[in-house]
Amino acid sequence: MKTIHGDMSTQEITKVQELIYTTRVESVMASNVIAIDPSFTMSQVKDLMRDKRISGAPVVKENQVIGIVTISDVIRSMEEGKLNFLVTDLMTSDVRTVSKDAMVTDVVNNLGRQGFSRLPVVDQDGTLVGIVTTGTLIRSLLMQMDKSFQRNEAEKLYTYRASHIFQDISSDDTSLLLRYFVNEKDFDNAGKASSLIKRSLQRLMLLPQIVRRVGVAVYEAEMNLVIHTDIGGEITVEVRKDRVNVSTVDHGPGISDLKQVLQPGFSTAPEWIRDMGFGAGMGLANIRRVSDVMKLTSSPGQGTRLEIVFNFRNDSLATTRSPQKA
Amino acid sequence: MNIREMVEVLNGKILVQNHDPDEELPRGGAADLMSDVLAFGSEGMVLLTGLTNPQVVRTAEMAGINVIVFVRDKTPPPETLELARDSCISLIRTGYTMYEACGRLYQAGLPGRGPVRIENNSW
């Protein structure tokens, strides 16, 4: 049989650490603290602990924590016949408190290593606002982990249908071809294809940095089709195991000087296009910057073809984050 | 700085709300050139711009930007608002100019992305 520890993947341990380092004490404390008035006798403390089923409580005078009394103090008072003594005579007055704004790491260090079983939580003025024990800590961390676990599961379900294609379809080399048609001068829909491409790649669970690079390039390319062609064009996205190939093809006017259009800052866009925030001559430069290979072929009257390749490089940048084939 | 604090600093108005006002903003950037946004924009950045056409929303979407601020109290056309609703982008309007809006946010602690060095950068 596996132990609980053995079942815990490194990822889950990291998740706990992350929570401990990023969660504030305020969100893991119990805020309905039972505080004890300094005028109480040990006998009253004993009754209160029994009634409320607690094993310790802070002693509070004018909202400030002046001590802490536990079940072992009660036992000691019974042994020594001091049940009628004031709680202030038998409590521990050297109290370790923790700020509500501190990180949970502080609590973990104090609770575990220093041997404290409860820590009163105070605000900036030292006013008691809550208490943390190992119990409240574990409960709230588990709740938070459960929430993020459910979120991950929902994400997995949503992406499963799309991402399984590379695992379930058998061939020597599977690739997925997505085709989009772009209309010329249609500014209301300009960018729509890119938006759909970005969402599709996300559903295919490509790594976010790849999705982003493809998104930027394909959007610049789509705007080129919208701005510069007179009969629109077509965008093809081929998703393969190790790369994404994008090509845009149009039967527009073509380009006479390929060297010139590749110069950053060179543009033939009319003024009204520039007013929209485009046509600064940075499109192809941007595409080249985010891609691994960019190839532009064109001649006047023959249309233009732009081919862009995005390699996933090594395993750390590989296609999917989904479960790998066994 | 979170979205709520930014709106306060800018005396702004939320036009389309798609994000929790408590959501933290990692950094800010400003541009009227959409290719600049694509080149220098980063995930989660808030974009300040003087352009209000729908392409600004598309550009933001492609660059991973969630929040756009329109300066000089520009009111975007209905198509821009509608696209923002569909694309899960939040839109905010401020009466300040680009210069002053940026200045106020930077002063209030919203950082930029630091010096930019890009290969092939000759424009």
Short mmCIF file of C-alpha atoms in Angstrom, two decimals:
data_model
loop_
_atom_site.label_atom_id
_atom_site.label_comp_id
_atom_site.label_asym_id
_atom_site.label_seq_id
_atom_site.Cartn_x
_atom_site.Cartn_y
_atom_site.Cartn_z
CA MET A 1 0.00 0.00 0.00
CA LYS A 2 1.21 3.43 -0.85
CA THR A 3 1.55 5.99 1.87
CA ILE A 4 -0.10 9.37 1.47
CA HIS A 5 3.33 10.86 1.15
CA GLY A 6 4.22 8.42 -1.61
CA ASP A 7 1.15 9.43 -3.56
CA MET A 8 1.99 13.09 -3.45
CA SER A 9 3.65 14.21 -6.63
CA THR A 10 6.37 16.84 -6.58
CA GLN A 11 3.89 19.15 -8.22
CA GLU A 12 1.47 18.91 -5.30
CA ILE A 13 4.22 19.52 -2.76
CA THR A 14 5.21 22.61 -4.70
CA LYS A 15 1.58 23.70 -4.64
CA VAL A 16 1.51 23.48 -0.84
CA GLN A 17 4.75 25.44 -0.60
CA GLU A 18 3.37 28.06 -2.95
CA LEU A 19 0.23 28.39 -0.82
CA ILE A 20 2.28 28.69 2.36
CA TYR A 21 4.43 31.42 0.88
CA THR A 22 1.60 33.38 -0.73
CA THR A 23 -1.30 33.04 1.71
CA ARG A 24 -1.76 35.58 4.47
CA VAL A 25 -2.38 34.51 8.04
CA GLU A 26 -5.70 36.35 7.99
CA SER A 27 -7.17 33.80 5.60
CA VAL A 28 -6.19 30.71 7.60
CA MET A 29 -7.15 31.89 11.10
CA ALA A 30 -10.31 31.30 13.07
CA SER A 31 -11.77 34.71 13.79
CA ASN A 32 -14.29 33.73 16.46
CA VAL A 33 -11.68 33.57 19.23
CA ILE A 34 -12.70 32.67 22.73
CA ALA A 35 -10.71 35.08 24.91
CA ILE A 36 -10.35 34.91 28.67
CA ASP A 37 -10.71 37.91 30.94
CA PRO A 38 -7.84 38.48 33.44
CA SER A 39 -10.35 38.44 36.29
CA PHE A 40 -11.15 34.74 35.72
CA THR A 41 -10.03 32.17 38.25
CA MET A 42 -8.47 28.89 37.09
CA SER A 43 -11.69 27.19 38.10
CA GLN A 44 -13.66 29.39 35.72
CA VAL A 45 -11.09 28.70 33.01
CA LYS A 46 -11.55 24.96 33.55
CA ASP A 47 -15.35 25.28 33.16
CA LEU A 48 -15.03 27.43 30.06
CA MET A 49 -12.62 25.00 28.39
CA ARG A 50 -14.96 22.11 29.14
CA ASP A 51 -18.07 23.95 27.87
CA LYS A 52 -16.44 25.29 24.70
CA ARG A 53 -14.36 22.14 24.09
CA ILE A 54 -11.10 24.01 23.69
CA SER A 55 -7.67 23.19 25.04
CA GLY A 56 -6.27 26.69 25.35
CA ALA A 57 -7.14 30.36 24.96
CA PRO A 58 -5.51 33.78 25.01
CA VAL A 59 -5.96 36.02 28.03
CA VAL A 60 -6.97 39.48 26.84
CA LYS A 61 -6.98 42.83 28.64
CA GLU A 62 -8.30 45.86 26.75
CA ASN A 63 -8.00 44.03 23.42
CA GLN A 64 -4.32 43.25 24.00
CA VAL A 65 -3.08 39.69 24.46
CA ILE A 66 -1.36 39.52 27.85
CA GLY A 67 -1.00 35.77 28.17
CA ILE A 68 -2.11 32.33 27.09
CA VAL A 69 -3.59 29.59 29.22
CA THR A 70 -3.79 25.93 28.24
CA ILE A 71 -5.23 22.70 29.54
CA SER A 72 -1.87 21.81 31.09
CA ASP A 73 -2.00 25.00 33.19
CA VAL A 74 -5.42 23.88 34.41
CA ILE A 75 -4.09 20.43 35.32
CA ARG A 76 -1.16 22.02 37.14
CA SER A 77 -3.52 24.27 39.12
CA MET A 78 -5.57 21.23 40.16
CA GLU A 79 -2.47 19.30 41.21
CA GLU A 80 -1.15 22.22 43.22
CA GLY A 81 -4.55 23.15 44.68
CA LYS A 82 -4.58 26.52 42.94
CA LEU A 83 -8.00 26.39 41.26
CA ASN A 84 -9.06 29.56 43.03
CA PHE A 85 -5.96 31.46 41.83
CA LEU A 86 -6.36 34.09 39.12
CA VAL A 87 -5.60 33.02 35.59
CA THR A 88 -2.93 35.74 35.44
CA ASP A 89 -0.96 33.86 38.12
CA LEU A 90 -0.68 30.63 36.15
CA MET A 91 -0.84 31.65 32.47
CA THR A 92 2.19 31.89 30.21
CA SER A 93 2.78 35.62 29.81
CA ASP A 94 5.53 35.37 27.21
CA VAL A 95 3.16 35.01 24.26
CA ARG A 96 4.22 34.58 20.68
CA THR A 97 1.69 36.34 18.42
CA VAL A 98 1.57 36.67 14.66
CA SER A 99 0.40 39.59 12.50
CA LYS A 100 -2.70 39.02 10.37
CA ASP A 101 -0.73 40.34 7.38
CA ALA A 102 2.15 37.92 7.86
CA MET A 103 2.57 34.99 5.50
CA VAL A 104 1.60 31.49 6.54
CA THR A 105 5.32 30.56 6.54
CA ASP A 106 5.65 32.45 9.84
CA VAL A 107 2.93 30.33 11.36
CA VAL A 108 4.39 27.09 10.07
CA ASN A 109 7.81 27.94 11.52
CA ASN A 110 6.40 28.86 14.92
CA LEU A 111 3.81 26.11 15.23
CA GLY A 112 6.10 23.33 14.12
CA ARG A 113 9.59 24.02 15.23
CA GLN A 114 9.02 26.16 18.31
CA GLY A 115 6.49 23.78 19.78
CA PHE A 116 3.60 26.24 20.08
CA SER A 117 0.23 24.68 19.44
CA ARG A 118 -1.70 27.93 18.93
CA LEU A 119 -0.79 31.46 17.92
CA PRO A 120 -3.00 34.49 18.63
CA VAL A 121 -3.33 36.70 15.53
CA VAL A 122 -3.16 40.48 16.01
CA ASP A 123 -3.61 43.52 13.77
CA GLN A 124 -1.30 46.56 13.50
CA ASP A 125 -2.48 47.89 16.87
CA GLY A 126 -1.88 44.60 18.62
CA THR A 127 -5.61 43.96 18.93
CA LEU A 128 -6.56 40.28 18.96
CA VAL A 129 -8.38 39.41 15.72
CA GLY A 130 -8.09 35.64 15.52
CA ILE A 131 -6.17 32.49 16.34
CA VAL A 132 -4.33 29.88 14.27
CA THR A 133 -3.83 26.29 15.29
CA THR A 134 -2.56 23.35 13.29
CA GLY A 135 -6.23 22.49 12.74
CA THR A 136 -7.36 25.83 11.28
CA LEU A 137 -4.21 25.91 9.16
CA ILE A 138 -4.67 22.47 7.61
CA ARG A 139 -8.38 23.01 7.05
CA SER A 140 -7.96 26.24 5.10
CA LEU A 141 -4.97 25.00 3.08
CA LEU A 142 -6.92 21.89 2.10
CA MET A 143 -9.88 24.01 1.06
CA GLN A 144 -7.68 26.19 -1.13
CA MET A 145 -6.01 23.18 -2.71
CA ASP A 146 -9.39 21.64 -3.39
CA LYS A 147 -10.50 24.81 -5.17
CA SER A 148 -7.44 24.92 -7.42
CA PHE A 149 -7.74 21.18 -8.04
CA GLN A 150 -11.33 21.58 -9.23
CA ARG A 151 -10.26 24.44 -11.48
CA ASN A 152 -7.52 22.30 -13.04
CA GLU A 153 -9.91 19.42 -13.60
CA ALA A 154 -12.42 21.72 -15.31
CA GLU A 155 -9.67 23.04 -17.56
CA LYS A 156 -8.57 19.51 -18.42
CA LEU A 157 -12.08 18.44 -19.38
CA TYR A 158 -12.51 21.48 -21.54
CA THR A 159 -9.30 20.91 -23.46
CA TYR A 160 -9.38 17.14 -23.60
CA ARG A 161 -11.52 16.74 -26.68
CA ALA A 162 -9.21 18.94 -28.68
CA SER A 163 -5.83 17.87 -27.39
CA HIS A 164 -6.30 14.12 -27.65
CA ILE A 165 -6.06 14.19 -31.41
CA PHE A 166 -2.30 13.65 -31.48
CA GLN A 167 -2.57 10.66 -29.17
CA ASP A 168 -5.70 8.97 -30.51
CA ILE A 169 -5.18 9.26 -34.24
CA SER A 170 -2.62 6.78 -35.56
CA SER A 171 -0.40 7.76 -38.42
CA ASP A 172 3.28 8.12 -39.12
CA ASP A 173 2.94 11.86 -38.87
CA THR A 174 -0.31 13.50 -37.82
CA SER A 175 -0.98 17.13 -38.42
CA LEU A 176 -4.03 19.30 -38.09
CA LEU A 177 -4.89 21.82 -40.75
CA LEU A 178 -6.95 24.91 -39.98
CA ARG A 179 -8.03 27.19 -42.79
CA TYR A 180 -9.39 30.73 -42.50
CA PHE A 181 -10.62 33.14 -45.14
CA VAL A 182 -9.93 36.83 -44.82
CA ASN A 183 -11.83 39.53 -46.71
CA GLU A 184 -10.10 42.62 -48.06
CA LYS A 185 -10.82 45.98 -46.42
CA ASP A 186 -13.22 44.31 -43.97
CA PHE A 187 -12.10 46.13 -40.84
CA ASP A 188 -15.08 45.04 -38.77
CA ASN A 189 -13.89 41.46 -38.93
CA ALA A 190 -10.17 42.10 -39.20
CA GLY A 191 -8.39 40.03 -36.58
CA LYS A 192 -11.24 37.58 -36.22
CA ALA A 193 -9.31 34.75 -37.85
CA SER A 194 -6.34 35.41 -35.57
CA SER A 195 -8.59 35.40 -32.56
CA LEU A 196 -10.05 32.03 -33.61
CA ILE A 197 -6.58 30.67 -34.27
CA LYS A 198 -5.36 31.74 -30.85
CA ARG A 199 -8.34 30.12 -29.12
CA SER A 200 -7.97 26.92 -31.14
CA LEU A 201 -4.29 26.61 -30.25
CA GLN A 202 -5.14 27.16 -26.61
CA ARG A 203 -7.69 24.35 -26.80
CA LEU A 204 -5.05 22.15 -28.38
CA MET A 205 -3.00 22.86 -25.25
CA LEU A 206 0.01 24.30 -27.00
CA LEU A 207 2.31 26.06 -24.57
CA PRO A 208 1.23 29.65 -23.83
CA GLN A 209 4.46 31.16 -25.20
CA ILE A 210 3.96 29.36 -28.53
CA VAL A 211 0.31 30.44 -28.69
CA ARG A 212 1.39 34.01 -28.05
CA ARG A 213 4.08 34.00 -30.75
CA VAL A 214 1.75 32.47 -33.33
CA GLY A 215 -0.98 34.93 -32.31
CA VAL A 216 1.17 38.00 -32.81
CA ALA A 217 2.49 36.81 -36.18
CA VAL A 218 -0.81 35.65 -37.56
CA TYR A 219 -2.51 38.90 -36.53
CA GLU A 220 0.09 41.03 -38.30
CA ALA A 221 -0.24 38.78 -41.34
CA GLU A 222 -4.04 38.98 -41.27
CA MET A 223 -3.93 42.78 -41.10
CA ASN A 224 -1.64 42.74 -44.14
CA LEU A 225 -4.24 40.75 -46.04
CA VAL A 226 -7.00 43.13 -44.98
CA ILE A 227 -5.04 46.28 -45.73
CA HIS A 228 -3.08 45.46 -48.86
CA THR A 229 -5.06 42.97 -50.95
CA ASP A 230 -7.98 43.68 -53.21
CA ILE A 231 -9.55 40.21 -53.12
CA GLY A 232 -8.67 38.99 -49.65
CA GLY A 233 -6.71 35.85 -48.93
CA GLU A 234 -6.38 32.67 -46.96
CA ILE A 235 -4.59 31.74 -43.77
CA THR A 236 -3.58 28.14 -43.18
CA VAL A 237 -2.33 26.92 -39.83
CA GLU A 238 -0.80 23.47 -39.69
CA VAL A 239 -0.30 22.10 -36.20
CA ARG A 240 2.27 19.32 -36.02
CA LYS A 241 3.87 17.43 -33.18
CA ASP A 242 6.98 19.54 -33.20
CA ARG A 243 5.96 22.81 -34.84
CA VAL A 244 3.28 25.09 -36.20
CA ASN A 245 3.43 26.14 -39.85
CA VAL A 246 1.47 29.21 -40.85
CA SER A 247 1.02 30.33 -44.40
CA THR A 248 -0.94 33.22 -45.82
CA VAL A 249 -1.73 33.31 -49.50
CA ASP A 250 -3.35 36.09 -51.46
CA HIS A 251 -3.92 36.95 -55.09
CA GLY A 252 -3.45 40.63 -54.45
CA PRO A 253 -1.25 43.09 -56.31
CA GLY A 254 2.01 41.41 -55.28
CA ILE A 255 5.20 43.08 -54.15
CA SER A 256 7.77 44.48 -56.54
CA ASP A 257 10.67 45.01 -54.15
CA LEU A 258 10.84 42.29 -51.50
CA LYS A 259 13.97 43.74 -49.87
CA GLN A 260 12.26 47.05 -49.36
CA VAL A 261 9.13 45.68 -47.64
CA LEU A 262 11.30 43.78 -45.20
CA GLN A 263 12.89 47.04 -44.04
CA PRO A 264 11.38 47.94 -40.66
CA GLY A 265 9.52 51.21 -41.08
CA PHE A 266 8.81 50.84 -44.79
CA SER A 267 5.11 51.10 -45.51
CA THR A 268 2.78 51.73 -48.39
CA ALA A 269 -0.28 51.98 -46.17
CA PRO A 270 -2.50 55.02 -46.72
CA GLU A 271 -3.00 57.65 -44.05
CA TRP A 272 -6.36 56.35 -42.83
CA ILE A 273 -4.85 52.94 -42.10
CA ARG A 274 -2.14 54.67 -40.07
CA ASP A 275 -4.84 56.51 -38.14
CA MET A 276 -6.11 53.13 -37.03
CA GLY A 277 -2.75 52.33 -35.48
CA PHE A 278 -1.48 50.16 -38.32
CA GLY A 279 0.69 50.58 -41.37
CA ALA A 280 3.84 51.68 -39.58
CA GLY A 281 5.92 49.17 -41.49
CA MET A 282 6.59 47.00 -38.48
CA GLY A 283 4.38 44.05 -39.32
CA LEU A 284 6.89 41.85 -41.12
CA ALA A 285 9.61 42.84 -38.64
CA ASN A 286 7.34 41.73 -35.81
CA ILE A 287 6.55 38.46 -37.56
CA ARG A 288 10.24 37.77 -38.15
CA ARG A 289 11.04 38.51 -34.53
CA VAL A 290 8.51 36.06 -33.04
CA SER A 291 8.98 33.25 -35.57
CA ASP A 292 11.76 30.77 -36.28
CA VAL A 293 11.54 30.91 -40.06
CA MET A 294 9.84 33.51 -42.22
CA LYS A 295 9.75 33.29 -45.99
CA LEU A 296 8.10 35.85 -48.25
CA THR A 297 7.57 35.15 -51.95
CA SER A 298 5.85 37.50 -54.34
CA SER A 299 6.00 39.23 -57.66
CA PRO A 300 3.84 41.99 -59.12
CA GLY A 301 0.49 40.67 -60.34
CA GLN A 302 1.17 37.19 -58.98
CA GLY A 303 -0.01 37.58 -55.41
CA THR A 304 1.98 37.05 -52.25
CA ARG A 305 2.81 34.04 -50.14
CA LEU A 306 4.13 34.29 -46.59
CA GLU A 307 5.33 31.20 -44.77
CA ILE A 308 6.08 31.23 -41.08
CA VAL A 309 7.40 28.40 -38.90
CA PHE A 310 7.31 28.11 -35.11
CA ASN A 311 9.39 25.26 -33.70
CA PHE A 312 8.59 23.81 -30.32
CA ARG A 313 12.34 23.22 -29.89
CA ASN A 314 13.23 20.74 -27.13
CA ASP A 315 10.99 18.88 -24.69
CA SER A 316 10.64 21.75 -22.29
CA LEU A 317 8.82 23.63 -24.99
CA ALA A 318 7.00 20.63 -26.40
CA THR A 319 3.51 20.66 -27.80
CA THR A 320 1.22 19.60 -25.08
CA ARG A 321 0.93 19.84 -21.34
CA SER A 322 -1.62 17.05 -21.43
CA PRO A 323 -0.77 13.58 -20.13
CA GLN A 324 1.88 12.04 -22.36
CA LYS A 325 1.47 8.73 -24.08
CA ALA A 326 2.61 5.92 -21.79
CA MET B 1 -1.72 47.99 -7.97
CA ASN B 2 -5.09 46.43 -8.66
CA ILE B 3 -7.78 47.51 -11.12
CA ARG B 4 -9.81 49.35 -8.49
CA GLU B 5 -6.78 51.39 -7.38
CA MET B 6 -5.89 52.20 -10.97
CA VAL B 7 -9.38 53.51 -11.69
CA GLU B 8 -9.08 55.72 -8.58
CA VAL B 9 -5.68 57.09 -9.58
CA LEU B 10 -7.00 57.89 -13.06
CA ASN B 11 -10.33 59.25 -11.89
CA GLY B 12 -11.56 56.77 -14.45
CA LYS B 13 -14.79 55.10 -15.37
CA ILE B 14 -15.16 51.40 -16.15
CA LEU B 15 -16.89 51.00 -19.51
CA VAL B 16 -16.73 47.23 -19.82
CA GLN B 17 -15.97 45.13 -16.79
CA ASN B 18 -14.70 41.64 -17.37
CA HIS B 19 -12.30 41.40 -14.45
CA ASP B 20 -12.41 41.42 -10.69
CA PRO B 21 -11.54 44.95 -9.43
CA ASP B 22 -9.13 43.31 -6.96
CA GLU B 23 -7.12 41.70 -9.76
CA GLU B 24 -3.49 42.78 -9.62
CA LEU B 25 -1.90 44.51 -12.61
CA PRO B 26 1.74 43.54 -13.09
CA ARG B 27 2.75 46.49 -15.27
CA GLY B 28 1.59 49.14 -17.67
CA GLY B 29 2.39 50.30 -21.20
CA ALA B 30 1.18 52.94 -23.63
CA ALA B 31 1.01 53.02 -27.43
CA ASP B 32 -1.02 54.31 -30.33
CA LEU B 33 0.74 52.00 -32.71
CA MET B 34 -0.72 48.52 -32.65
CA SER B 35 2.49 46.90 -33.89
CA ASP B 36 4.23 48.46 -30.88
CA VAL B 37 1.70 46.78 -28.62
CA LEU B 38 2.36 43.44 -30.32
CA ALA B 39 6.11 43.96 -30.07
CA PHE B 40 6.41 45.34 -26.54
CA GLY B 41 3.19 44.23 -24.89
CA SER B 42 3.41 41.58 -22.25
CA GLU B 43 0.98 39.19 -20.63
CA GLY B 44 -1.37 40.93 -18.18
CA MET B 45 -0.09 44.43 -18.96
CA VAL B 46 -2.58 47.32 -18.84
CA LEU B 47 -2.59 49.21 -22.14
CA LEU B 48 -3.12 52.98 -22.30
CA THR B 49 -4.04 54.24 -25.74
CA GLY B 50 -5.70 57.07 -27.62
CA LEU B 51 -7.17 54.74 -30.23
CA THR B 52 -10.70 53.45 -29.75
CA ASN B 53 -11.38 51.29 -32.82
CA PRO B 54 -12.19 47.58 -32.41
CA GLN B 55 -8.68 46.65 -33.59
CA VAL B 56 -7.34 47.86 -30.26
CA VAL B 57 -9.34 45.12 -28.55
CA ARG B 58 -8.16 42.52 -31.08
CA THR B 59 -4.57 43.63 -30.62
CA ALA B 60 -4.92 43.41 -26.85
CA GLU B 61 -6.37 39.94 -27.14
CA MET B 62 -3.47 38.75 -29.28
CA ALA B 63 -0.90 40.32 -26.95
CA GLY B 64 -2.46 38.78 -23.83
CA ILE B 65 -3.58 42.17 -22.50
CA ASN B 66 -6.73 42.14 -20.33
CA VAL B 67 -7.32 45.79 -19.50
CA ILE B 68 -7.33 48.80 -21.84
CA VAL B 69 -7.49 52.45 -20.73
CA PHE B 70 -8.69 55.11 -23.21
CA VAL B 71 -7.14 58.50 -22.51
CA ARG B 72 -8.59 62.01 -23.01
CA ASP B 73 -12.10 60.79 -22.19
CA LYS B 74 -12.47 59.17 -25.58
CA THR B 75 -15.64 57.16 -25.89
CA PRO B 76 -15.17 54.07 -28.01
CA PRO B 77 -17.74 53.15 -30.67
CA PRO B 78 -20.32 50.44 -29.84
CA GLU B 79 -18.43 47.84 -31.93
CA THR B 80 -15.40 48.24 -29.67
CA LEU B 81 -17.50 47.79 -26.53
CA GLU B 82 -19.21 44.76 -27.98
CA LEU B 83 -15.97 43.11 -29.07
CA ALA B 84 -14.50 43.74 -25.61
CA ARG B 85 -17.48 41.99 -24.01
CA ASP B 86 -17.03 39.00 -26.32
CA SER B 87 -13.26 38.82 -25.92
CA CYS B 88 -13.22 39.15 -22.13
CA ILE B 89 -11.32 42.46 -22.14
CA SER B 90 -12.05 45.22 -19.63
CA LEU B 91 -12.29 48.83 -20.86
CA ILE B 92 -11.68 51.95 -18.78
CA ARG B 93 -11.88 55.64 -19.69
CA THR B 94 -9.95 58.52 -18.12
CA GLY B 95 -10.02 62.29 -18.64
CA TYR B 96 -6.24 62.59 -18.39
CA THR B 97 -3.96 62.84 -21.42
CA MET B 98 -1.71 59.93 -22.28
CA TYR B 99 1.26 61.68 -20.67
CA GLU B 100 -0.49 62.48 -17.45
CA ALA B 101 -2.34 59.17 -17.17
CA CYS B 102 0.97 57.29 -17.55
CA GLY B 103 2.68 59.65 -15.10
CA ARG B 104 0.04 59.21 -12.45
CA LEU B 105 0.08 55.42 -12.69
CA TYR B 106 3.88 55.22 -12.65
CA GLN B 107 4.03 57.55 -9.67
CA ALA B 108 1.45 55.44 -7.87
CA GLY B 109 3.73 52.42 -8.26
CA LEU B 110 2.64 50.67 -11.47
CA PRO B 111 5.92 49.69 -13.17
CA GLY B 112 6.71 49.51 -16.89
CA ARG B 113 8.69 46.74 -18.56
CA GLY B 114 12.08 48.43 -18.29
CA PRO B 115 14.55 49.08 -21.11
CA VAL B 116 13.61 47.29 -24.31
CA ARG B 117 16.18 45.56 -26.43
CA ILE B 118 14.92 43.85 -29.52
CA GLU B 119 16.92 42.34 -32.31
CA ASN B 120 16.08 43.73 -35.74
CA ASN B 121 15.00 46.89 -33.99
CA SER B 122 15.93 49.61 -36.41
CA TRP B 123 12.84 51.71 -36.59
#
